[in-house]
Amino acid sequence: MQEISKEILKKYQVRKTRKQKTDFIDYIKQKYPSACVEEGGFGKNRNIVIGDLASAKAVFTAHYDTCAVLPFPNFITPKNFIIYLLYNILIAIPFLALMPVLYCVLFALSQNFIISYYFSLAAVFGIMIYVLMLGKPNKNTANDNTSGVIALCELMASLTEDECAKCAFVFFDNEENGLLGSSFFASLHKKEMRQKLLVNMDCVGEGNNIMFVISKKAEQFRAQFSSSFKNTENKTPLFEKAASAFYPSDQINFKTTVAVASLKRNPVFGYYMDKIHTPKDTVCEEENIRYLCDGFSKFIKLL
Ligand SMILES: [Zn+2]
């Protein structure tokens, strides 16, 4: 791994507060003097852009913001929507169970049905937002999404100057708060991004199954992807249609996209990711990053 990747893992792994993000942005600007920060939109996003978007044939992206620490993981099963849905309902139950309690207290105090109902509803949503988004920064973000950030840095280092000129690289802000940074970027660069391929890496650090979720408009690149990424002793690439694999990340704000994530496999519920958003998010396998850089280097030559 490059020195920059080691340093990001060591010193810049927590990027949640304004100050933590500013430190990271300053570090990236120091390492890549051509990097520019695009600021604005809902959430006062600061996206970091490297390269010329207008002439790039592909844009590689990863969100750099990190999440609040949660007592339960953000459990993702891209190929099993029922499990994903059931898990999220399970998580919502304790929050929703609070509502009747709050309602009873408010009704006892106010004797007003409307006030009690809407205040308890608003309070439950407020608590949910606080716990899920505004809570204490998670100290360990090796997979989500320091792995994606490092993958971008390693990819830039592995490309020749000509290959680099074919691409642009974007570090998105505020993915964890609702894909806000990428949404701002999409609105700012509507024209440049209309037909352009966007490859988003989010949680690529743990698991031997490297999933590529290909949108309908990106199907034109499927052959190049499958010839660039082959089975190795430890890693298996999986090429999936966006209609049959749900991966909630920044690529959702664009049309011609490939979402990349690494997953483990369970014989019962299939491919999954299980530690992100908790203190156990400590694994960023060097082999995954190398596999992606090797594959993307081949892919970029074909563009
Ligand atoms: Zn993420």
PDB file of C-alpha atoms and ligand atoms in Angstrom:
ATOM      1  CA  MET A   1       0.000   0.000   0.000  1.00  0.00           C
ATOM      2  CA  GLN A   2       1.091   3.575  -0.741  1.00  0.00           C
ATOM      3  CA  GLU A   3       2.179   5.832   2.116  1.00  0.00           C
ATOM      4  CA  ILE A   4      -0.952   7.966   1.611  1.00  0.00           C
ATOM      5  CA  SER A   5      -3.217   4.946   2.257  1.00  0.00           C
ATOM      6  CA  LYS A   6      -1.373   3.983   5.420  1.00  0.00           C
ATOM      7  CA  GLU A   7      -1.569   7.555   6.661  1.00  0.00           C
ATOM      8  CA  ILE A   8      -5.306   7.827   5.936  1.00  0.00           C
ATOM      9  CA  LEU A   9      -5.906   4.599   7.888  1.00  0.00           C
ATOM     10  CA  LYS A  10      -3.751   5.801  10.752  1.00  0.00           C
ATOM     11  CA  LYS A  11      -4.574   9.498  11.071  1.00  0.00           C
ATOM     12  CA  TYR A  12      -7.682  10.310   9.017  1.00  0.00           C
ATOM     13  CA  GLN A  13      -9.993   7.360   9.595  1.00  0.00           C
ATOM     14  CA  VAL A  14     -12.656   9.429  11.373  1.00  0.00           C
ATOM     15  CA  ARG A  15     -14.236  11.980   9.034  1.00  0.00           C
ATOM     16  CA  LYS A  16     -17.577  12.962  10.497  1.00  0.00           C
ATOM     17  CA  THR A  17     -17.400  16.389  12.154  1.00  0.00           C
ATOM     18  CA  ARG A  18     -16.682  19.539  10.120  1.00  0.00           C
ATOM     19  CA  LYS A  19     -13.199  19.742  11.644  1.00  0.00           C
ATOM     20  CA  GLN A  20     -12.364  16.084  10.938  1.00  0.00           C
ATOM     21  CA  LYS A  21     -13.477  16.544   7.330  1.00  0.00           C
ATOM     22  CA  THR A  22     -11.492  19.773   6.986  1.00  0.00           C
ATOM     23  CA  ASP A  23      -8.336  17.982   8.188  1.00  0.00           C
ATOM     24  CA  PHE A  24      -8.890  15.242   5.612  1.00  0.00           C
ATOM     25  CA  ILE A  25      -9.594  17.734   2.802  1.00  0.00           C
ATOM     26  CA  ASP A  26      -6.426  19.684   3.641  1.00  0.00           C
ATOM     27  CA  TYR A  27      -4.427  16.451   3.593  1.00  0.00           C
ATOM     28  CA  ILE A  28      -5.849  15.401   0.199  1.00  0.00           C
ATOM     29  CA  LYS A  29      -5.193  18.885  -1.236  1.00  0.00           C
ATOM     30  CA  GLN A  30      -1.624  18.687  -0.027  1.00  0.00           C
ATOM     31  CA  LYS A  31      -1.140  15.252  -1.658  1.00  0.00           C
ATOM     32  CA  TYR A  32      -3.020  16.136  -4.872  1.00  0.00           C
ATOM     33  CA  PRO A  33      -2.459  19.827  -5.611  1.00  0.00           C
ATOM     34  CA  SER A  34      -4.929  19.715  -8.539  1.00  0.00           C
ATOM     35  CA  ALA A  35      -7.797  18.636  -6.238  1.00  0.00           C
ATOM     36  CA  CYS A  36     -10.635  21.116  -6.031  1.00  0.00           C
ATOM     37  CA  VAL A  37     -13.401  21.298  -3.475  1.00  0.00           C
ATOM     38  CA  GLU A  38     -16.947  21.894  -4.687  1.00  0.00           C
ATOM     39  CA  GLU A  39     -19.015  23.251  -1.847  1.00  0.00           C
ATOM     40  CA  GLY A  40     -22.754  23.676  -1.502  1.00  0.00           C
ATOM     41  CA  GLY A  41     -26.178  22.084  -1.579  1.00  0.00           C
ATOM     42  CA  PHE A  42     -28.335  20.808   1.259  1.00  0.00           C
ATOM     43  CA  GLY A  43     -25.993  19.746   4.076  1.00  0.00           C
ATOM     44  CA  LYS A  44     -23.211  22.168   3.013  1.00  0.00           C
ATOM     45  CA  ASN A  45     -21.407  19.364   1.198  1.00  0.00           C
ATOM     46  CA  ARG A  46     -17.749  19.542   0.294  1.00  0.00           C
ATOM     47  CA  ASN A  47     -16.947  17.115  -2.536  1.00  0.00           C
ATOM     48  CA  ILE A  48     -13.329  16.724  -3.623  1.00  0.00           C
ATOM     49  CA  VAL A  49     -12.784  16.454  -7.379  1.00  0.00           C
ATOM     50  CA  ILE A  50      -9.545  15.400  -9.086  1.00  0.00           C
ATOM     51  CA  GLY A  51      -9.234  15.423 -12.882  1.00  0.00           C
ATOM     52  CA  ASP A  52     -11.191  16.911 -15.767  1.00  0.00           C
ATOM     53  CA  LEU A  53     -14.820  15.818 -15.647  1.00  0.00           C
ATOM     54  CA  ALA A  54     -15.637  17.084 -19.117  1.00  0.00           C
ATOM     55  CA  SER A  55     -13.019  14.984 -20.888  1.00  0.00           C
ATOM     56  CA  ALA A  56     -13.039  11.945 -18.547  1.00  0.00           C
ATOM     57  CA  LYS A  57     -14.336   8.683 -19.975  1.00  0.00           C
ATOM     58  CA  ALA A  58     -15.087   7.315 -16.524  1.00  0.00           C
ATOM     59  CA  VAL A  59     -15.522   8.869 -13.095  1.00  0.00           C
ATOM     60  CA  PHE A  60     -14.395   6.844 -10.065  1.00  0.00           C
ATOM     61  CA  THR A  61     -16.021   7.804  -6.781  1.00  0.00           C
ATOM     62  CA  ALA A  62     -16.088   6.936  -3.077  1.00  0.00           C
ATOM     63  CA  HIS A  63     -17.685   8.727  -0.147  1.00  0.00           C
ATOM     64  CA  TYR A  64     -15.192  10.016   2.400  1.00  0.00           C
ATOM     65  CA  ASP A  65     -17.595  10.995   5.193  1.00  0.00           C
ATOM     66  CA  THR A  66     -17.963   8.429   7.965  1.00  0.00           C
ATOM     67  CA  CYS A  67     -20.882   7.327  10.099  1.00  0.00           C
ATOM     68  CA  ALA A  68     -22.122   7.584  13.674  1.00  0.00           C
ATOM     69  CA  VAL A  69     -21.357   4.585  15.840  1.00  0.00           C
ATOM     70  CA  LEU A  70     -24.377   2.314  16.268  1.00  0.00           C
ATOM     71  CA  PRO A  71     -25.059  -0.537  18.703  1.00  0.00           C
ATOM     72  CA  PHE A  72     -26.203  -2.669  15.746  1.00  0.00           C
ATOM     73  CA  PRO A  73     -24.587  -3.067  12.303  1.00  0.00           C
ATOM     74  CA  ASN A  74     -25.935  -1.738   9.036  1.00  0.00           C
ATOM     75  CA  PHE A  75     -26.607  -5.256   7.738  1.00  0.00           C
ATOM     76  CA  ILE A  76     -26.734  -5.321   3.946  1.00  0.00           C
ATOM     77  CA  THR A  77     -27.753  -8.245   1.727  1.00  0.00           C
ATOM     78  CA  PRO A  78     -27.842  -6.866  -1.842  1.00  0.00           C
ATOM     79  CA  LYS A  79     -29.217 -10.051  -3.394  1.00  0.00           C
ATOM     80  CA  ASN A  80     -31.760 -10.793  -0.685  1.00  0.00           C
ATOM     81  CA  PHE A  81     -34.149  -7.860  -0.420  1.00  0.00           C
ATOM     82  CA  ILE A  82     -36.553  -9.658   1.962  1.00  0.00           C
ATOM     83  CA  ILE A  83     -33.822 -10.177   4.595  1.00  0.00           C
ATOM     84  CA  TYR A  84     -32.655  -6.571   4.136  1.00  0.00           C
ATOM     85  CA  LEU A  85     -36.206  -5.293   4.624  1.00  0.00           C
ATOM     86  CA  LEU A  86     -36.939  -7.540   7.632  1.00  0.00           C
ATOM     87  CA  TYR A  87     -33.704  -6.478   9.304  1.00  0.00           C
ATOM     88  CA  ASN A  88     -34.550  -2.787   8.880  1.00  0.00           C
ATOM     89  CA  ILE A  89     -38.064  -3.331  10.230  1.00  0.00           C
ATOM     90  CA  LEU A  90     -36.524  -5.135  13.229  1.00  0.00           C
ATOM     91  CA  ILE A  91     -34.282  -2.124  13.885  1.00  0.00           C
ATOM     92  CA  ALA A  92     -37.206   0.298  13.613  1.00  0.00           C
ATOM     93  CA  ILE A  93     -39.299  -1.626  16.197  1.00  0.00           C
ATOM     94  CA  PRO A  94     -37.606  -0.283  19.375  1.00  0.00           C
ATOM     95  CA  PHE A  95     -37.924   3.284  18.035  1.00  0.00           C
ATOM     96  CA  LEU A  96     -41.578   2.836  17.079  1.00  0.00           C
ATOM     97  CA  ALA A  97     -42.326   1.174  20.432  1.00  0.00           C
ATOM     98  CA  LEU A  98     -41.346   4.475  22.046  1.00  0.00           C
ATOM     99  CA  MET A  99     -44.192   6.287  20.331  1.00  0.00           C
ATOM    100  CA  PRO A 100     -47.152   4.969  22.410  1.00  0.00           C
ATOM    101  CA  VAL A 101     -45.161   5.604  25.607  1.00  0.00           C
ATOM    102  CA  LEU A 102     -44.458   9.201  24.593  1.00  0.00           C
ATOM    103  CA  TYR A 103     -48.049   9.618  23.430  1.00  0.00           C
ATOM    104  CA  CYS A 104     -49.414   8.519  26.820  1.00  0.00           C
ATOM    105  CA  VAL A 105     -47.129  10.894  28.706  1.00  0.00           C
ATOM    106  CA  LEU A 106     -47.996  13.822  26.423  1.00  0.00           C
ATOM    107  CA  PHE A 107     -51.716  13.042  26.542  1.00  0.00           C
ATOM    108  CA  ALA A 108     -51.634  12.871  30.326  1.00  0.00           C
ATOM    109  CA  LEU A 109     -50.003  16.313  30.364  1.00  0.00           C
ATOM    110  CA  SER A 110     -51.955  18.044  27.585  1.00  0.00           C
ATOM    111  CA  GLN A 111     -55.244  16.112  27.299  1.00  0.00           C
ATOM    112  CA  ASN A 112     -55.013  16.955  23.597  1.00  0.00           C
ATOM    113  CA  PHE A 113     -55.046  14.114  21.063  1.00  0.00           C
ATOM    114  CA  ILE A 114     -53.593  16.061  18.099  1.00  0.00           C
ATOM    115  CA  ILE A 115     -50.741  17.623  20.061  1.00  0.00           C
ATOM    116  CA  SER A 116     -49.864  14.287  21.709  1.00  0.00           C
ATOM    117  CA  TYR A 117     -49.981  12.331  18.435  1.00  0.00           C
ATOM    118  CA  TYR A 118     -47.886  14.697  16.294  1.00  0.00           C
ATOM    119  CA  PHE A 119     -45.390  15.535  19.016  1.00  0.00           C
ATOM    120  CA  SER A 120     -44.742  11.872  19.801  1.00  0.00           C
ATOM    121  CA  LEU A 121     -44.387  11.101  16.064  1.00  0.00           C
ATOM    122  CA  ALA A 122     -41.942  13.992  15.583  1.00  0.00           C
ATOM    123  CA  ALA A 123     -40.010  12.980  18.721  1.00  0.00           C
ATOM    124  CA  VAL A 124     -39.579   9.396  17.492  1.00  0.00           C
ATOM    125  CA  PHE A 125     -38.270  10.605  14.111  1.00  0.00           C
ATOM    126  CA  GLY A 126     -35.998  13.070  15.883  1.00  0.00           C
ATOM    127  CA  ILE A 127     -34.551  10.318  18.076  1.00  0.00           C
ATOM    128  CA  MET A 128     -34.077   8.041  15.039  1.00  0.00           C
ATOM    129  CA  ILE A 129     -32.221  10.749  13.106  1.00  0.00           C
ATOM    130  CA  TYR A 130     -30.092  11.540  16.135  1.00  0.00           C
ATOM    131  CA  VAL A 131     -29.097   7.913  16.730  1.00  0.00           C
ATOM    132  CA  LEU A 132     -28.566   7.008  13.061  1.00  0.00           C
ATOM    133  CA  MET A 133     -26.909  10.184  11.779  1.00  0.00           C
ATOM    134  CA  LEU A 134     -25.930  12.687  14.429  1.00  0.00           C
ATOM    135  CA  GLY A 135     -24.507  10.399  17.109  1.00  0.00           C
ATOM    136  CA  LYS A 136     -20.883   9.909  18.172  1.00  0.00           C
ATOM    137  CA  PRO A 137     -18.458   9.328  15.265  1.00  0.00           C
ATOM    138  CA  ASN A 138     -17.483   5.705  14.743  1.00  0.00           C
ATOM    139  CA  LYS A 139     -13.750   5.409  15.415  1.00  0.00           C
ATOM    140  CA  ASN A 140     -13.340   2.403  13.132  1.00  0.00           C
ATOM    141  CA  THR A 141     -14.272   2.913   9.502  1.00  0.00           C
ATOM    142  CA  ALA A 142     -11.779   0.633   7.764  1.00  0.00           C
ATOM    143  CA  ASN A 143     -14.414  -0.813   5.444  1.00  0.00           C
ATOM    144  CA  ASP A 144     -17.067   1.966   5.372  1.00  0.00           C
ATOM    145  CA  ASN A 145     -15.635   3.808   3.598  1.00  0.00           C
ATOM    146  CA  THR A 146     -11.930   4.218   4.221  1.00  0.00           C
ATOM    147  CA  SER A 147     -11.562   1.200   1.907  1.00  0.00           C
ATOM    148  CA  GLY A 148     -13.201   3.123  -0.967  1.00  0.00           C
ATOM    149  CA  VAL A 149     -11.102   6.225  -0.282  1.00  0.00           C
ATOM    150  CA  ILE A 150      -7.902   4.161  -0.254  1.00  0.00           C
ATOM    151  CA  ALA A 151      -8.980   2.301  -3.405  1.00  0.00           C
ATOM    152  CA  LEU A 152      -9.253   5.668  -5.218  1.00  0.00           C
ATOM    153  CA  CYS A 153      -5.804   6.762  -3.996  1.00  0.00           C
ATOM    154  CA  GLU A 154      -4.197   3.428  -4.914  1.00  0.00           C
ATOM    155  CA  LEU A 155      -5.878   3.477  -8.318  1.00  0.00           C
ATOM    156  CA  MET A 156      -4.536   6.973  -9.070  1.00  0.00           C
ATOM    157  CA  ALA A 157      -1.055   5.797  -8.061  1.00  0.00           C
ATOM    158  CA  SER A 158      -1.226   2.694 -10.245  1.00  0.00           C
ATOM    159  CA  LEU A 159      -2.238   4.442 -13.482  1.00  0.00           C
ATOM    160  CA  THR A 160       0.055   5.949 -16.093  1.00  0.00           C
ATOM    161  CA  GLU A 161      -0.359   9.645 -16.854  1.00  0.00           C
ATOM    162  CA  ASP A 162      -2.336   8.893 -20.037  1.00  0.00           C
ATOM    163  CA  GLU A 163      -4.618   6.452 -18.240  1.00  0.00           C
ATOM    164  CA  CYS A 164      -5.156   8.943 -15.422  1.00  0.00           C
ATOM    165  CA  ALA A 165      -6.158  11.579 -17.980  1.00  0.00           C
ATOM    166  CA  LYS A 166      -9.009   9.319 -19.121  1.00  0.00           C
ATOM    167  CA  CYS A 167     -10.554   9.440 -15.641  1.00  0.00           C
ATOM    168  CA  ALA A 168     -11.779  11.764 -12.950  1.00  0.00           C
ATOM    169  CA  PHE A 169     -11.905  10.914  -9.251  1.00  0.00           C
ATOM    170  CA  VAL A 170     -14.417  12.241  -6.755  1.00  0.00           C
ATOM    171  CA  PHE A 171     -14.555  11.893  -2.979  1.00  0.00           C
ATOM    172  CA  PHE A 172     -18.186  12.489  -2.001  1.00  0.00           C
ATOM    173  CA  ASP A 173     -19.318  14.100   1.226  1.00  0.00           C
ATOM    174  CA  ASN A 174     -22.432  13.256   3.294  1.00  0.00           C
ATOM    175  CA  GLU A 175     -23.306   9.826   1.928  1.00  0.00           C
ATOM    176  CA  GLU A 176     -24.178   8.690   5.426  1.00  0.00           C
ATOM    177  CA  ASN A 177     -26.633  11.578   5.842  1.00  0.00           C
ATOM    178  CA  GLY A 178     -28.695  10.599   2.811  1.00  0.00           C
ATOM    179  CA  LEU A 179     -26.447  10.649  -0.301  1.00  0.00           C
ATOM    180  CA  LEU A 180     -26.381  14.454  -0.074  1.00  0.00           C
ATOM    181  CA  GLY A 181     -22.888  15.080  -1.493  1.00  0.00           C
ATOM    182  CA  SER A 182     -23.474  12.976  -4.601  1.00  0.00           C
ATOM    183  CA  SER A 183     -26.894  14.534  -5.086  1.00  0.00           C
ATOM    184  CA  PHE A 184     -25.295  18.013  -5.052  1.00  0.00           C
ATOM    185  CA  PHE A 185     -22.600  16.805  -7.476  1.00  0.00           C
ATOM    186  CA  ALA A 186     -25.234  15.311  -9.823  1.00  0.00           C
ATOM    187  CA  SER A 187     -27.155  18.598  -9.939  1.00  0.00           C
ATOM    188  CA  LEU A 188     -23.962  20.614 -10.474  1.00  0.00           C
ATOM    189  CA  HIS A 189     -22.682  18.401 -13.312  1.00  0.00           C
ATOM    190  CA  LYS A 190     -25.867  17.307 -15.054  1.00  0.00           C
ATOM    191  CA  LYS A 191     -24.430  17.919 -18.517  1.00  0.00           C
ATOM    192  CA  GLU A 192     -21.034  16.245 -17.981  1.00  0.00           C
ATOM    193  CA  MET A 193     -22.537  13.218 -16.216  1.00  0.00           C
ATOM    194  CA  ARG A 194     -25.456  12.605 -18.590  1.00  0.00           C
ATOM    195  CA  GLN A 195     -23.834   9.740 -20.540  1.00  0.00           C
ATOM    196  CA  LYS A 196     -20.719   9.212 -18.470  1.00  0.00           C
ATOM    197  CA  LEU A 197     -19.820   6.019 -16.615  1.00  0.00           C
ATOM    198  CA  LEU A 198     -19.602   6.439 -12.843  1.00  0.00           C
ATOM    199  CA  VAL A 199     -17.953   3.674 -10.801  1.00  0.00           C
ATOM    200  CA  ASN A 200     -18.694   4.000  -7.087  1.00  0.00           C
ATOM    201  CA  MET A 201     -16.725   2.079  -4.470  1.00  0.00           C
ATOM    202  CA  ASP A 202     -18.345   1.786  -1.056  1.00  0.00           C
ATOM    203  CA  CYS A 203     -17.222  -0.886   1.439  1.00  0.00           C
ATOM    204  CA  VAL A 204     -14.722  -2.741  -0.715  1.00  0.00           C
ATOM    205  CA  GLY A 205     -12.430  -3.801   2.138  1.00  0.00           C
ATOM    206  CA  GLU A 206     -13.820  -7.030   3.591  1.00  0.00           C
ATOM    207  CA  GLY A 207     -15.047 -10.209   1.909  1.00  0.00           C
ATOM    208  CA  ASN A 208     -13.926 -12.360  -0.979  1.00  0.00           C
ATOM    209  CA  ASN A 209     -16.869 -11.710  -3.289  1.00  0.00           C
ATOM    210  CA  ILE A 210     -16.444  -8.507  -5.256  1.00  0.00           C
ATOM    211  CA  MET A 211     -19.849  -7.418  -6.488  1.00  0.00           C
ATOM    212  CA  PHE A 212     -20.342  -5.109  -9.472  1.00  0.00           C
ATOM    213  CA  VAL A 213     -23.919  -3.849  -9.669  1.00  0.00           C
ATOM    214  CA  ILE A 214     -24.395  -2.662 -13.240  1.00  0.00           C
ATOM    215  CA  SER A 215     -27.181  -0.230 -14.167  1.00  0.00           C
ATOM    216  CA  LYS A 216     -29.123  -0.680 -17.415  1.00  0.00           C
ATOM    217  CA  LYS A 217     -27.276   2.180 -19.115  1.00  0.00           C
ATOM    218  CA  ALA A 218     -23.893   0.769 -18.033  1.00  0.00           C
ATOM    219  CA  GLU A 219     -24.594  -2.648 -19.580  1.00  0.00           C
ATOM    220  CA  GLN A 220     -22.572  -1.455 -22.591  1.00  0.00           C
ATOM    221  CA  PHE A 221     -19.460  -1.837 -20.355  1.00  0.00           C
ATOM    222  CA  ARG A 222     -20.256  -5.353 -19.042  1.00  0.00           C
ATOM    223  CA  ALA A 223     -17.899  -7.134 -21.462  1.00  0.00           C
ATOM    224  CA  GLN A 224     -14.986  -4.872 -20.506  1.00  0.00           C
ATOM    225  CA  PHE A 225     -15.700  -5.459 -16.821  1.00  0.00           C
ATOM    226  CA  SER A 226     -15.819  -9.228 -17.122  1.00  0.00           C
ATOM    227  CA  SER A 227     -12.623  -9.346 -19.153  1.00  0.00           C
ATOM    228  CA  SER A 228     -10.822  -7.102 -16.611  1.00  0.00           C
ATOM    229  CA  PHE A 229     -11.923  -8.869 -13.425  1.00  0.00           C
ATOM    230  CA  LYS A 230     -11.318 -12.628 -13.293  1.00  0.00           C
ATOM    231  CA  ASN A 231     -11.535 -15.276 -10.579  1.00  0.00           C
ATOM    232  CA  THR A 232      -8.397 -15.533  -8.489  1.00  0.00           C
ATOM    233  CA  GLU A 233      -7.487 -17.971  -5.734  1.00  0.00           C
ATOM    234  CA  ASN A 234      -9.291 -15.891  -3.111  1.00  0.00           C
ATOM    235  CA  LYS A 235     -11.462 -13.365  -4.935  1.00  0.00           C
ATOM    236  CA  THR A 236     -14.592 -13.955  -6.997  1.00  0.00           C
ATOM    237  CA  PRO A 237     -16.116 -11.182  -9.106  1.00  0.00           C
ATOM    238  CA  LEU A 238     -19.918 -11.092  -9.329  1.00  0.00           C
ATOM    239  CA  PHE A 239     -21.571  -9.111 -12.115  1.00  0.00           C
ATOM    240  CA  GLU A 240     -25.139  -8.228 -11.263  1.00  0.00           C
ATOM    241  CA  LYS A 241     -27.906  -6.249 -12.912  1.00  0.00           C
ATOM    242  CA  ALA A 242     -29.073  -3.265 -10.845  1.00  0.00           C
ATOM    243  CA  ALA A 243     -32.628  -4.651 -11.139  1.00  0.00           C
ATOM    244  CA  SER A 244     -31.639  -7.788  -9.217  1.00  0.00           C
ATOM    245  CA  ALA A 245     -29.161  -6.432  -6.649  1.00  0.00           C
ATOM    246  CA  PHE A 246     -29.951  -3.514  -4.358  1.00  0.00           C
ATOM    247  CA  TYR A 247     -26.936  -1.584  -3.128  1.00  0.00           C
ATOM    248  CA  PRO A 248     -27.763   1.646  -1.271  1.00  0.00           C
ATOM    249  CA  SER A 249     -24.970   4.112  -2.087  1.00  0.00           C
ATOM    250  CA  ASP A 250     -24.093   7.263  -4.063  1.00  0.00           C
ATOM    251  CA  GLN A 251     -24.395   5.719  -7.558  1.00  0.00           C
ATOM    252  CA  ILE A 252     -28.182   5.874  -7.066  1.00  0.00           C
ATOM    253  CA  ASN A 253     -28.036   9.589  -7.994  1.00  0.00           C
ATOM    254  CA  PHE A 254     -26.670   8.825 -11.497  1.00  0.00           C
ATOM    255  CA  LYS A 255     -27.737   6.830 -14.570  1.00  0.00           C
ATOM    256  CA  THR A 256     -24.732   5.057 -16.108  1.00  0.00           C
ATOM    257  CA  THR A 257     -23.305   3.399 -13.035  1.00  0.00           C
ATOM    258  CA  VAL A 258     -21.458   0.475 -11.551  1.00  0.00           C
ATOM    259  CA  ALA A 259     -21.539   0.074  -7.765  1.00  0.00           C
ATOM    260  CA  VAL A 260     -18.666  -1.928  -6.305  1.00  0.00           C
ATOM    261  CA  ALA A 261     -18.779  -3.619  -2.887  1.00  0.00           C
ATOM    262  CA  SER A 262     -17.132  -6.634  -1.310  1.00  0.00           C
ATOM    263  CA  LEU A 263     -19.256  -9.214   0.467  1.00  0.00           C
ATOM    264  CA  LYS A 264     -19.062 -12.339   2.531  1.00  0.00           C
ATOM    265  CA  ARG A 265     -21.290 -15.335   1.809  1.00  0.00           C
ATOM    266  CA  ASN A 266     -23.619 -17.313   4.023  1.00  0.00           C
ATOM    267  CA  PRO A 267     -25.248 -20.536   2.753  1.00  0.00           C
ATOM    268  CA  VAL A 268     -28.659 -19.492   4.145  1.00  0.00           C
ATOM    269  CA  PHE A 269     -29.111 -15.821   3.212  1.00  0.00           C
ATOM    270  CA  GLY A 270     -26.404 -15.397   0.577  1.00  0.00           C
ATOM    271  CA  TYR A 271     -24.067 -12.424   0.134  1.00  0.00           C
ATOM    272  CA  TYR A 272     -23.845  -9.993   3.037  1.00  0.00           C
ATOM    273  CA  MET A 273     -21.947  -7.246   4.862  1.00  0.00           C
ATOM    274  CA  ASP A 274     -22.236  -7.258   8.631  1.00  0.00           C
ATOM    275  CA  LYS A 275     -19.886  -4.992  10.619  1.00  0.00           C
ATOM    276  CA  ILE A 276     -20.181  -1.513   9.176  1.00  0.00           C
ATOM    277  CA  HIS A 277     -21.341   1.365  11.432  1.00  0.00           C
ATOM    278  CA  THR A 278     -20.050  -0.497  14.519  1.00  0.00           C
ATOM    279  CA  PRO A 279     -16.684  -0.471  16.362  1.00  0.00           C
ATOM    280  CA  LYS A 280     -15.983  -3.837  14.666  1.00  0.00           C
ATOM    281  CA  ASP A 281     -15.452  -2.148  11.285  1.00  0.00           C
ATOM    282  CA  THR A 282     -11.696  -2.736  11.410  1.00  0.00           C
ATOM    283  CA  VAL A 283     -10.939  -4.777   8.282  1.00  0.00           C
ATOM    284  CA  CYS A 284      -9.589  -3.355   5.023  1.00  0.00           C
ATOM    285  CA  GLU A 285      -7.926  -6.242   3.169  1.00  0.00           C
ATOM    286  CA  GLU A 286      -4.968  -5.125   1.098  1.00  0.00           C
ATOM    287  CA  GLU A 287      -5.704  -7.951  -1.327  1.00  0.00           C
ATOM    288  CA  ASN A 288      -9.141  -6.477  -2.120  1.00  0.00           C
ATOM    289  CA  ILE A 289      -7.658  -3.089  -2.923  1.00  0.00           C
ATOM    290  CA  ARG A 290      -4.965  -4.679  -5.095  1.00  0.00           C
ATOM    291  CA  TYR A 291      -7.567  -6.800  -6.903  1.00  0.00           C
ATOM    292  CA  LEU A 292      -9.635  -3.701  -7.698  1.00  0.00           C
ATOM    293  CA  CYS A 293      -6.648  -1.618  -8.831  1.00  0.00           C
ATOM    294  CA  ASP A 294      -5.361  -4.389 -11.103  1.00  0.00           C
ATOM    295  CA  GLY A 295      -8.811  -4.892 -12.618  1.00  0.00           C
ATOM    296  CA  PHE A 296      -9.540  -1.199 -13.089  1.00  0.00           C
ATOM    297  CA  SER A 297      -6.112  -0.619 -14.666  1.00  0.00           C
ATOM    298  CA  LYS A 298      -7.046  -3.237 -17.287  1.00  0.00           C
ATOM    299  CA  PHE A 299     -10.523  -1.772 -17.645  1.00  0.00           C
ATOM    300  CA  ILE A 300      -9.248   1.778 -18.199  1.00  0.00           C
ATOM    301  CA  LYS A 301      -6.926   0.565 -20.973  1.00  0.00           C
ATOM    302  CA  LEU A 302     -10.045  -0.688 -22.783  1.00  0.00           C
ATOM    303  CA  LEU A 303     -11.842   2.668 -22.631  1.00  0.00           C
TER     304      LEU A 303
HETATM  305 ZN    ZN B   1     -20.588   3.638   2.983  1.00  0.00          ZN
END
